[in-house]
């Protein structure tokens, strides 16, 4: 029986009941397989840029006896036509790559589509890209696996293009839960380390001032 990690479980939980899913960078196709097994969806496109992961995906589908998943060799969504897709999931990649995949997609500016995005790095870059390009984060949650925290975002196209603050780019919308508080504490600690390093080595007072300003913003965020 398929058992997902906390990160993948949280990511999968953002997919709508009855969705037709495009899982980009599917690797073993664990998410489509899990969602079909649990009767959340009945149809998915499992996409990957490499043959090896698609072979892994085929093995999962065969061993779990799952129908309804089409395997597509594709860089992002380039070889994937929109057809009946309702939810696009991109997990386990860097924020810059996720942004590039959305930017290269010629059918993604659609207000009906749900995007479930789980960046492993550069979440701040991804948030800035999304808002600059008319996308909006509807909700965000954090999964913990040991010491590691993973952000999952539900995103829709809104056509409203805007710049966001550095604090919002780093943390997303403020929340009351413990995971958010932990993420905020870690971000502040990281920035203080950067500032201390600069204080020792740099004469760029303006850069140090900017970081201190951001730390103060985050402390009351
Ligand atoms: C680290 S795995 C993540 C697998 C799974 N989505 C997860 O979250 O555990 C990244 C996968 O993305 C695929 N990948 C990398 N760049 C890609 C791209 N431009 N388009 C599609 N797939 C890509 C890799 O081949 C690999 O299978």
PDB file of N, CA and C in Angstrom, residues 6-98:
ATOM      1  N   UNK A   6       5.117  13.157   4.835  1.00  0.00           N
ATOM      2  CA  UNK A   6       4.284  14.297   5.282  1.00  0.00           C
ATOM      3  C   UNK A   6       4.234  15.381   4.200  1.00  0.00           C
ATOM      4  N   UNK A   7       5.379  15.632   3.562  1.00  0.00           N
ATOM      5  CA  UNK A   7       5.432  16.655   2.504  1.00  0.00           C
ATOM      6  C   UNK A   7       4.491  16.306   1.355  1.00  0.00           C
ATOM      7  N   UNK A   8       4.580  15.065   0.895  1.00  0.00           N
ATOM      8  CA  UNK A   8       3.736  14.680  -0.244  1.00  0.00           C
ATOM      9  C   UNK A   8       2.263  14.566   0.168  1.00  0.00           C
ATOM     10  N   UNK A   9       2.030  14.139   1.414  1.00  0.00           N
ATOM     11  CA  UNK A   9       0.633  14.047   1.896  1.00  0.00           C
ATOM     12  C   UNK A   9      -0.038  15.414   1.899  1.00  0.00           C
ATOM     13  N   UNK A  10       0.700  16.422   2.437  1.00  0.00           N
ATOM     14  CA  UNK A  10       0.135  17.777   2.475  1.00  0.00           C
ATOM     15  C   UNK A  10      -0.089  18.286   1.051  1.00  0.00           C
ATOM     16  N   UNK A  11       0.893  18.036   0.190  1.00  0.00           N
ATOM     17  CA  UNK A  11       0.781  18.497  -1.202  1.00  0.00           C
ATOM     18  C   UNK A  11      -0.439  17.855  -1.871  1.00  0.00           C
ATOM     19  N   UNK A  12      -0.587  16.555  -1.690  1.00  0.00           N
ATOM     20  CA  UNK A  12      -1.711  15.830  -2.303  1.00  0.00           C
ATOM     21  C   UNK A  12      -3.051  16.331  -1.761  1.00  0.00           C
ATOM     22  N   UNK A  13      -3.055  16.755  -0.491  1.00  0.00           N
ATOM     23  CA  UNK A  13      -4.327  17.179   0.122  1.00  0.00           C
ATOM     24  C   UNK A  13      -4.879  18.454  -0.514  1.00  0.00           C
ATOM     25  N   UNK A  14      -4.051  19.187  -1.277  1.00  0.00           N
ATOM     26  CA  UNK A  14      -4.509  20.423  -1.926  1.00  0.00           C
ATOM     27  C   UNK A  14      -5.230  20.143  -3.255  1.00  0.00           C
ATOM     28  N   UNK A  15      -5.181  18.904  -3.726  1.00  0.00           N
ATOM     29  CA  UNK A  15      -5.824  18.570  -5.014  1.00  0.00           C
ATOM     30  C   UNK A  15      -7.326  18.402  -4.791  1.00  0.00           C
ATOM     31  N   UNK A  16      -8.115  18.983  -5.690  1.00  0.00           N
ATOM     32  CA  UNK A  16      -9.568  18.948  -5.521  1.00  0.00           C
ATOM     33  C   UNK A  16     -10.156  17.564  -5.802  1.00  0.00           C
ATOM     34  N   UNK A  17     -11.212  17.238  -5.073  1.00  0.00           N
ATOM     35  CA  UNK A  17     -11.967  16.013  -5.339  1.00  0.00           C
ATOM     36  C   UNK A  17     -12.466  16.047  -6.790  1.00  0.00           C
ATOM     37  N   UNK A  18     -12.217  15.007  -7.534  1.00  0.00           N
ATOM     38  CA  UNK A  18     -12.704  14.929  -8.922  1.00  0.00           C
ATOM     39  C   UNK A  18     -11.833  15.675  -9.923  1.00  0.00           C
ATOM     40  N   UNK A  19     -10.693  16.179  -9.464  1.00  0.00           N
ATOM     41  CA  UNK A  19      -9.815  16.935 -10.377  1.00  0.00           C
ATOM     42  C   UNK A  19      -9.236  16.028 -11.460  1.00  0.00           C
ATOM     43  N   UNK A  20      -8.870  16.661 -12.585  1.00  0.00           N
ATOM     44  CA  UNK A  20      -8.005  15.985 -13.552  1.00  0.00           C
ATOM     45  C   UNK A  20      -6.641  16.633 -13.359  1.00  0.00           C
ATOM     46  N   UNK A  21      -5.689  15.816 -12.944  1.00  0.00           N
ATOM     47  CA  UNK A  21      -4.421  16.344 -12.440  1.00  0.00           C
ATOM     48  C   UNK A  21      -3.294  16.242 -13.458  1.00  0.00           C
ATOM     49  N   UNK A  22      -2.500  17.320 -13.561  1.00  0.00           N
ATOM     50  CA  UNK A  22      -1.205  17.222 -14.260  1.00  0.00           C
ATOM     51  C   UNK A  22      -0.135  17.301 -13.174  1.00  0.00           C
ATOM     52  N   UNK A  23       0.611  16.223 -12.988  1.00  0.00           N
ATOM     53  CA  UNK A  23       1.686  16.199 -11.999  1.00  0.00           C
ATOM     54  C   UNK A  23       3.005  16.377 -12.754  1.00  0.00           C
ATOM     55  N   UNK A  24       3.593  17.556 -12.594  1.00  0.00           N
ATOM     56  CA  UNK A  24       4.801  17.903 -13.370  1.00  0.00           C
ATOM     57  C   UNK A  24       6.047  17.555 -12.542  1.00  0.00           C
ATOM     58  N   UNK A  25       6.942  16.764 -13.106  1.00  0.00           N
ATOM     59  CA  UNK A  25       8.097  16.277 -12.342  1.00  0.00           C
ATOM     60  C   UNK A  25       7.633  15.163 -11.421  1.00  0.00           C
ATOM     61  N   UNK A  26       6.933  14.212 -12.020  1.00  0.00           N
ATOM     62  CA  UNK A  26       6.198  13.201 -11.242  1.00  0.00           C
ATOM     63  C   UNK A  26       7.104  12.175 -10.579  1.00  0.00           C
ATOM     64  N   UNK A  27       8.260  11.917 -11.180  1.00  0.00           N
ATOM     65  CA  UNK A  27       9.196  10.888 -10.717  1.00  0.00           C
ATOM     66  C   UNK A  27       8.483   9.538 -10.569  1.00  0.00           C
ATOM     67  N   UNK A  28       8.190   9.087  -9.342  1.00  0.00           N
ATOM     68  CA  UNK A  28       7.561   7.761  -9.179  1.00  0.00           C
ATOM     69  C   UNK A  28       6.037   7.786  -9.333  1.00  0.00           C
ATOM     70  N   UNK A  29       5.482   8.933  -9.671  1.00  0.00           N
ATOM     71  CA  UNK A  29       4.015   9.095  -9.781  1.00  0.00           C
ATOM     72  C   UNK A  29       3.305   8.732  -8.475  1.00  0.00           C
ATOM     73  N   UNK A  30       3.960   9.001  -7.349  1.00  0.00           N
ATOM     74  CA  UNK A  30       3.346   8.640  -6.073  1.00  0.00           C
ATOM     75  C   UNK A  30       2.059   9.426  -5.818  1.00  0.00           C
ATOM     76  N   UNK A  31       2.075  10.723  -6.170  1.00  0.00           N
ATOM     77  CA  UNK A  31       0.884  11.527  -5.859  1.00  0.00           C
ATOM     78  C   UNK A  31      -0.322  11.096  -6.706  1.00  0.00           C
ATOM     79  N   UNK A  32      -0.183  11.000  -8.049  1.00  0.00           N
ATOM     80  CA  UNK A  32      -1.350  10.531  -8.816  1.00  0.00           C
ATOM     81  C   UNK A  32      -1.820   9.143  -8.355  1.00  0.00           C
ATOM     82  N   UNK A  33      -0.865   8.250  -8.085  1.00  0.00           N
ATOM     83  CA  UNK A  33      -1.247   6.892  -7.659  1.00  0.00           C
ATOM     84  C   UNK A  33      -2.005   6.941  -6.328  1.00  0.00           C
ATOM     85  N   UNK A  34      -1.494   7.722  -5.389  1.00  0.00           N
ATOM     86  CA  UNK A  34      -2.143   7.835  -4.072  1.00  0.00           C
ATOM     87  C   UNK A  34      -3.560   8.410  -4.205  1.00  0.00           C
ATOM     88  N   UNK A  35      -3.695   9.452  -5.033  1.00  0.00           N
ATOM     89  CA  UNK A  35      -5.007  10.113  -5.157  1.00  0.00           C
ATOM     90  C   UNK A  35      -6.028   9.207  -5.859  1.00  0.00           C
ATOM     91  N   UNK A  36      -5.570   8.418  -6.816  1.00  0.00           N
ATOM     92  CA  UNK A  36      -6.498   7.498  -7.486  1.00  0.00           C
ATOM     93  C   UNK A  36      -6.871   6.363  -6.534  1.00  0.00           C
ATOM     94  N   UNK A  37      -5.900   5.828  -5.823  1.00  0.00           N
ATOM     95  CA  UNK A  37      -6.168   4.749  -4.841  1.00  0.00           C
ATOM     96  C   UNK A  37      -7.187   5.197  -3.808  1.00  0.00           C
ATOM     97  N   UNK A  38      -7.087   6.486  -3.419  1.00  0.00           N
ATOM     98  CA  UNK A  38      -7.980   6.998  -2.376  1.00  0.00           C
ATOM     99  C   UNK A  38      -9.241   7.649  -2.943  1.00  0.00           C
ATOM    100  N   UNK A  39      -9.503   7.410  -4.228  1.00  0.00           N
ATOM    101  CA  UNK A  39     -10.732   7.874  -4.896  1.00  0.00           C
ATOM    102  C   UNK A  39     -10.914   9.392  -4.834  1.00  0.00           C
ATOM    103  N   UNK A  40      -9.813  10.137  -4.774  1.00  0.00           N
ATOM    104  CA  UNK A  40      -9.917  11.613  -4.843  1.00  0.00           C
ATOM    105  C   UNK A  40     -10.046  12.020  -6.309  1.00  0.00           C
ATOM    106  N   UNK A  41      -9.275  11.367  -7.163  1.00  0.00           N
ATOM    107  CA  UNK A  41      -9.337  11.637  -8.605  1.00  0.00           C
ATOM    108  C   UNK A  41      -9.417  10.297  -9.346  1.00  0.00           C
ATOM    109  N   UNK A  42      -9.762  10.368 -10.644  1.00  0.00           N
ATOM    110  CA  UNK A  42      -9.740   9.118 -11.420  1.00  0.00           C
ATOM    111  C   UNK A  42      -8.870   9.257 -12.670  1.00  0.00           C
ATOM    112  N   UNK A  43      -8.374  10.484 -12.904  1.00  0.00           N
ATOM    113  CA  UNK A  43      -7.596  10.690 -14.122  1.00  0.00           C
ATOM    114  C   UNK A  43      -6.435  11.650 -13.869  1.00  0.00           C
ATOM    115  N   UNK A  44      -5.258  11.318 -14.405  1.00  0.00           N
ATOM    116  CA  UNK A  44      -4.099  12.209 -14.223  1.00  0.00           C
ATOM    117  C   UNK A  44      -3.129  12.067 -15.378  1.00  0.00           C
ATOM    118  N   UNK A  45      -2.348  13.132 -15.567  1.00  0.00           N
ATOM    119  CA  UNK A  45      -1.221  13.115 -16.499  1.00  0.00           C
ATOM    120  C   UNK A  45       0.029  13.219 -15.630  1.00  0.00           C
ATOM    121  N   UNK A  46       0.882  12.213 -15.721  1.00  0.00           N
ATOM    122  CA  UNK A  46       2.116  12.222 -14.935  1.00  0.00           C
ATOM    123  C   UNK A  46       3.253  12.574 -15.888  1.00  0.00           C
ATOM    124  N   UNK A  47       3.874  13.733 -15.666  1.00  0.00           N
ATOM    125  CA  UNK A  47       4.817  14.289 -16.655  1.00  0.00           C
ATOM    126  C   UNK A  47       6.218  14.372 -16.054  1.00  0.00           C
ATOM    127  N   UNK A  48       7.189  14.119 -16.872  1.00  0.00           N
ATOM    128  CA  UNK A  48       8.571  14.291 -16.408  1.00  0.00           C
ATOM    129  C   UNK A  48       9.471  14.571 -17.612  1.00  0.00           C
ATOM    130  N   UNK A  49      10.549  15.293 -17.339  1.00  0.00           N
ATOM    131  CA  UNK A  49      11.490  15.647 -18.417  1.00  0.00           C
ATOM    132  C   UNK A  49      12.416  14.478 -18.742  1.00  0.00           C
ATOM    133  N   UNK A  50      12.519  13.515 -17.838  1.00  0.00           N
ATOM    134  CA  UNK A  50      13.443  12.388 -18.016  1.00  0.00           C
ATOM    135  C   UNK A  50      12.717  11.054 -18.153  1.00  0.00           C
ATOM    136  N   UNK A  51      13.329  10.165 -18.964  1.00  0.00           N
ATOM    137  CA  UNK A  51      12.748   8.831 -19.191  1.00  0.00           C
ATOM    138  C   UNK A  51      12.746   7.990 -17.910  1.00  0.00           C
ATOM    139  N   UNK A  52      13.878   8.078 -17.160  1.00  0.00           N
ATOM    140  CA  UNK A  52      14.037   7.225 -15.967  1.00  0.00           C
ATOM    141  C   UNK A  52      12.865   7.387 -14.991  1.00  0.00           C
ATOM    142  N   UNK A  53      12.533   8.626 -14.603  1.00  0.00           N
ATOM    143  CA  UNK A  53      11.400   8.820 -13.704  1.00  0.00           C
ATOM    144  C   UNK A  53      10.085   8.284 -14.290  1.00  0.00           C
ATOM    145  N   UNK A  54       9.909   8.398 -15.601  1.00  0.00           N
ATOM    146  CA  UNK A  54       8.664   7.881 -16.187  1.00  0.00           C
ATOM    147  C   UNK A  54       8.628   6.351 -16.109  1.00  0.00           C
ATOM    148  N   UNK A  55       9.828   5.745 -16.182  1.00  0.00           N
ATOM    149  CA  UNK A  55       9.873   4.272 -15.991  1.00  0.00           C
ATOM    150  C   UNK A  55       9.531   3.932 -14.535  1.00  0.00           C
ATOM    151  N   UNK A  56      10.039   4.750 -13.602  1.00  0.00           N
ATOM    152  CA  UNK A  56       9.656   4.547 -12.190  1.00  0.00           C
ATOM    153  C   UNK A  56       8.148   4.667 -12.028  1.00  0.00           C
ATOM    154  N   UNK A  57       7.587   5.694 -12.701  1.00  0.00           N
ATOM    155  CA  UNK A  57       6.137   5.938 -12.607  1.00  0.00           C
ATOM    156  C   UNK A  57       5.372   4.722 -13.131  1.00  0.00           C
ATOM    157  N   UNK A  58       5.827   4.196 -14.280  1.00  0.00           N
ATOM    158  CA  UNK A  58       5.138   3.038 -14.874  1.00  0.00           C
ATOM    159  C   UNK A  58       5.162   1.854 -13.902  1.00  0.00           C
ATOM    160  N   UNK A  59       6.292   1.686 -13.205  1.00  0.00           N
ATOM    161  CA  UNK A  59       6.399   0.569 -12.242  1.00  0.00           C
ATOM    162  C   UNK A  59       5.401   0.753 -11.089  1.00  0.00           C
ATOM    163  N   UNK A  60       5.327   1.982 -10.569  1.00  0.00           N
ATOM    164  CA  UNK A  60       4.375   2.242  -9.470  1.00  0.00           C
ATOM    165  C   UNK A  60       2.957   1.906  -9.918  1.00  0.00           C
ATOM    166  N   UNK A  61       2.599   2.382 -11.120  1.00  0.00           N
ATOM    167  CA  UNK A  61       1.213   2.207 -11.585  1.00  0.00           C
ATOM    168  C   UNK A  61       0.906   0.725 -11.788  1.00  0.00           C
ATOM    169  N   UNK A  62       1.917  -0.003 -12.273  1.00  0.00           N
ATOM    170  CA  UNK A  62       1.707  -1.434 -12.503  1.00  0.00           C
ATOM    171  C   UNK A  62       1.592  -2.181 -11.170  1.00  0.00           C
ATOM    172  N   UNK A  63       2.532  -1.870 -10.251  1.00  0.00           N
ATOM    173  CA  UNK A  63       2.511  -2.640  -8.993  1.00  0.00           C
ATOM    174  C   UNK A  63       1.287  -2.297  -8.151  1.00  0.00           C
ATOM    175  N   UNK A  64       0.774  -1.085  -8.309  1.00  0.00           N
ATOM    176  CA  UNK A  64      -0.426  -0.700  -7.536  1.00  0.00           C
ATOM    177  C   UNK A  64      -1.712  -0.977  -8.315  1.00  0.00           C
ATOM    178  N   UNK A  65      -1.538  -1.488  -9.531  1.00  0.00           N
ATOM    179  CA  UNK A  65      -2.696  -1.845 -10.354  1.00  0.00           C
ATOM    180  C   UNK A  65      -3.621  -0.654 -10.615  1.00  0.00           C
ATOM    181  N   UNK A  66      -3.012   0.427 -11.097  1.00  0.00           N
ATOM    182  CA  UNK A  66      -3.757   1.683 -11.258  1.00  0.00           C
ATOM    183  C   UNK A  66      -3.943   2.027 -12.727  1.00  0.00           C
ATOM    184  N   UNK A  67      -5.199   2.347 -13.102  1.00  0.00           N
ATOM    185  CA  UNK A  67      -5.510   2.852 -14.450  1.00  0.00           C
ATOM    186  C   UNK A  67      -5.794   4.344 -14.351  1.00  0.00           C
ATOM    187  N   UNK A  68      -5.784   4.999 -15.491  1.00  0.00           N
ATOM    188  CA  UNK A  68      -6.222   6.405 -15.502  1.00  0.00           C
ATOM    189  C   UNK A  68      -5.087   7.404 -15.494  1.00  0.00           C
ATOM    190  N   UNK A  69      -3.832   6.932 -15.523  1.00  0.00           N
ATOM    191  CA  UNK A  69      -2.701   7.872 -15.538  1.00  0.00           C
ATOM    192  C   UNK A  69      -1.968   7.775 -16.877  1.00  0.00           C
ATOM    193  N   UNK A  70      -1.884   8.888 -17.596  1.00  0.00           N
ATOM    194  CA  UNK A  70      -1.102   8.922 -18.845  1.00  0.00           C
ATOM    195  C   UNK A  70       0.270   9.468 -18.540  1.00  0.00           C
ATOM    196  N   UNK A  71       1.291   8.830 -19.060  1.00  0.00           N
ATOM    197  CA  UNK A  71       2.670   9.283 -18.836  1.00  0.00           C
ATOM    198  C   UNK A  71       3.104  10.163 -20.010  1.00  0.00           C
ATOM    199  N   UNK A  72       3.670  11.323 -19.700  1.00  0.00           N
ATOM    200  CA  UNK A  72       4.075  12.253 -20.770  1.00  0.00           C
ATOM    201  C   UNK A  72       5.515  12.709 -20.540  1.00  0.00           C
ATOM    202  N   UNK A  73       6.346  12.538 -21.566  1.00  0.00           N
ATOM    203  CA  UNK A  73       7.728  13.045 -21.507  1.00  0.00           C
ATOM    204  C   UNK A  73       7.678  14.522 -21.911  1.00  0.00           C
ATOM    205  N   UNK A  74       8.023  15.401 -20.984  1.00  0.00           N
ATOM    206  CA  UNK A  74       7.868  16.829 -21.281  1.00  0.00           C
ATOM    207  C   UNK A  74       8.741  17.683 -20.370  1.00  0.00           C
ATOM    208  N   UNK A  75       9.314  18.716 -20.944  1.00  0.00           N
ATOM    209  CA  UNK A  75       9.952  19.765 -20.142  1.00  0.00           C
ATOM    210  C   UNK A  75       8.811  20.648 -19.627  1.00  0.00           C
ATOM    211  N   UNK A  76       8.557  20.589 -18.340  1.00  0.00           N
ATOM    212  CA  UNK A  76       7.432  21.328 -17.777  1.00  0.00           C
ATOM    213  C   UNK A  76       6.144  20.907 -18.442  1.00  0.00           C
ATOM    214  N   UNK A  77       5.402  21.912 -18.937  1.00  0.00           N
ATOM    215  CA  UNK A  77       4.102  21.614 -19.564  1.00  0.00           C
ATOM    216  C   UNK A  77       4.162  21.768 -21.081  1.00  0.00           C
ATOM    217  N   UNK A  78       5.390  21.842 -21.622  1.00  0.00           N
ATOM    218  CA  UNK A  78       5.551  22.141 -23.054  1.00  0.00           C
ATOM    219  C   UNK A  78       4.868  21.121 -23.958  1.00  0.00           C
ATOM    220  N   UNK A  79       4.911  19.831 -23.604  1.00  0.00           N
ATOM    221  CA  UNK A  79       4.268  18.799 -24.442  1.00  0.00           C
ATOM    222  C   UNK A  79       2.915  18.375 -23.893  1.00  0.00           C
ATOM    223  N   UNK A  80       2.373  19.182 -22.988  1.00  0.00           N
ATOM    224  CA  UNK A  80       1.100  18.820 -22.356  1.00  0.00           C
ATOM    225  C   UNK A  80       0.044  19.807 -22.827  1.00  0.00           C
ATOM    226  N   UNK A  81      -1.024  19.296 -23.477  1.00  0.00           N
ATOM    227  CA  UNK A  81      -2.082  20.242 -23.878  1.00  0.00           C
ATOM    228  C   UNK A  81      -3.084  20.357 -22.736  1.00  0.00           C
ATOM    229  N   UNK A  82      -3.746  21.495 -22.655  1.00  0.00           N
ATOM    230  CA  UNK A  82      -4.596  21.744 -21.488  1.00  0.00           C
ATOM    231  C   UNK A  82      -5.726  20.727 -21.393  1.00  0.00           C
ATOM    232  N   UNK A  83      -6.334  20.418 -22.512  1.00  0.00           N
ATOM    233  CA  UNK A  83      -7.499  19.511 -22.598  1.00  0.00           C
ATOM    234  C   UNK A  83      -8.360  19.599 -21.340  1.00  0.00           C
ATOM    235  N   UNK A  84      -8.475  18.545 -20.566  1.00  0.00           N
ATOM    236  CA  UNK A  84      -9.398  18.528 -19.422  1.00  0.00           C
ATOM    237  C   UNK A  84      -8.721  18.775 -18.075  1.00  0.00           C
ATOM    238  N   UNK A  85      -7.473  19.225 -18.091  1.00  0.00           N
ATOM    239  CA  UNK A  85      -6.736  19.412 -16.827  1.00  0.00           C
ATOM    240  C   UNK A  85      -7.378  20.508 -15.976  1.00  0.00           C
ATOM    241  N   UNK A  86      -7.579  20.212 -14.679  1.00  0.00           N
ATOM    242  CA  UNK A  86      -8.138  21.224 -13.766  1.00  0.00           C
ATOM    243  C   UNK A  86      -7.118  21.653 -12.716  1.00  0.00           C
ATOM    244  N   UNK A  87      -6.206  20.738 -12.338  1.00  0.00           N
ATOM    245  CA  UNK A  87      -5.239  21.038 -11.285  1.00  0.00           C
ATOM    246  C   UNK A  87      -3.827  20.694 -11.774  1.00  0.00           C
ATOM    247  N   UNK A  88      -2.914  21.645 -11.607  1.00  0.00           N
ATOM    248  CA  UNK A  88      -1.513  21.424 -11.998  1.00  0.00           C
ATOM    249  C   UNK A  88      -0.677  21.379 -10.724  1.00  0.00           C
ATOM    250  N   UNK A  89       0.048  20.304 -10.539  1.00  0.00           N
ATOM    251  CA  UNK A  89       0.846  20.150  -9.319  1.00  0.00           C
ATOM    252  C   UNK A  89       2.334  20.103  -9.692  1.00  0.00           C
ATOM    253  N   UNK A  90       3.116  20.955  -9.063  1.00  0.00           N
ATOM    254  CA  UNK A  90       4.570  20.959  -9.316  1.00  0.00           C
ATOM    255  C   UNK A  90       5.254  20.932  -7.951  1.00  0.00           C
ATOM    256  N   UNK A  91       5.842  19.799  -7.617  1.00  0.00           N
ATOM    257  CA  UNK A  91       6.417  19.636  -6.279  1.00  0.00           C
ATOM    258  C   UNK A  91       7.849  19.130  -6.361  1.00  0.00           C
ATOM    259  N   UNK A  92       8.611  19.473  -5.320  1.00  0.00           N
ATOM    260  CA  UNK A  92       9.946  18.899  -5.186  1.00  0.00           C
ATOM    261  C   UNK A  92      10.986  19.514  -6.098  1.00  0.00           C
ATOM    262  N   UNK A  93      10.708  20.719  -6.597  1.00  0.00           N
ATOM    263  CA  UNK A  93      11.695  21.415  -7.452  1.00  0.00           C
ATOM    264  C   UNK A  93      11.979  22.789  -6.848  1.00  0.00           C
ATOM    265  N   UNK A  94      13.027  23.431  -7.354  1.00  0.00           N
ATOM    266  CA  UNK A  94      13.359  24.773  -6.876  1.00  0.00           C
ATOM    267  C   UNK A  94      12.321  25.808  -7.348  1.00  0.00           C
ATOM    268  N   UNK A  95      12.208  26.885  -6.586  1.00  0.00           N
ATOM    269  CA  UNK A  95      11.235  27.930  -6.916  1.00  0.00           C
ATOM    270  C   UNK A  95      11.466  28.557  -8.287  1.00  0.00           C
ATOM    271  N   UNK A  96      12.732  28.666  -8.676  1.00  0.00           N
ATOM    272  CA  UNK A  96      13.028  29.281  -9.981  1.00  0.00           C
ATOM    273  C   UNK A  96      12.561  28.382 -11.120  1.00  0.00           C
ATOM    274  N   UNK A  97      12.766  27.078 -10.967  1.00  0.00           N
ATOM    275  CA  UNK A  97      12.333  26.144 -12.013  1.00  0.00           C
ATOM    276  C   UNK A  97      10.796  26.106 -12.098  1.00  0.00           C
ATOM    277  N   UNK A  98      10.141  26.122 -10.949  1.00  0.00           N
ATOM    278  CA  UNK A  98       8.667  26.127 -10.952  1.00  0.00           C
ATOM    279  C   UNK A  98       8.165  27.382 -11.676  1.00  0.00           C
TER     280      UNK A  98
END
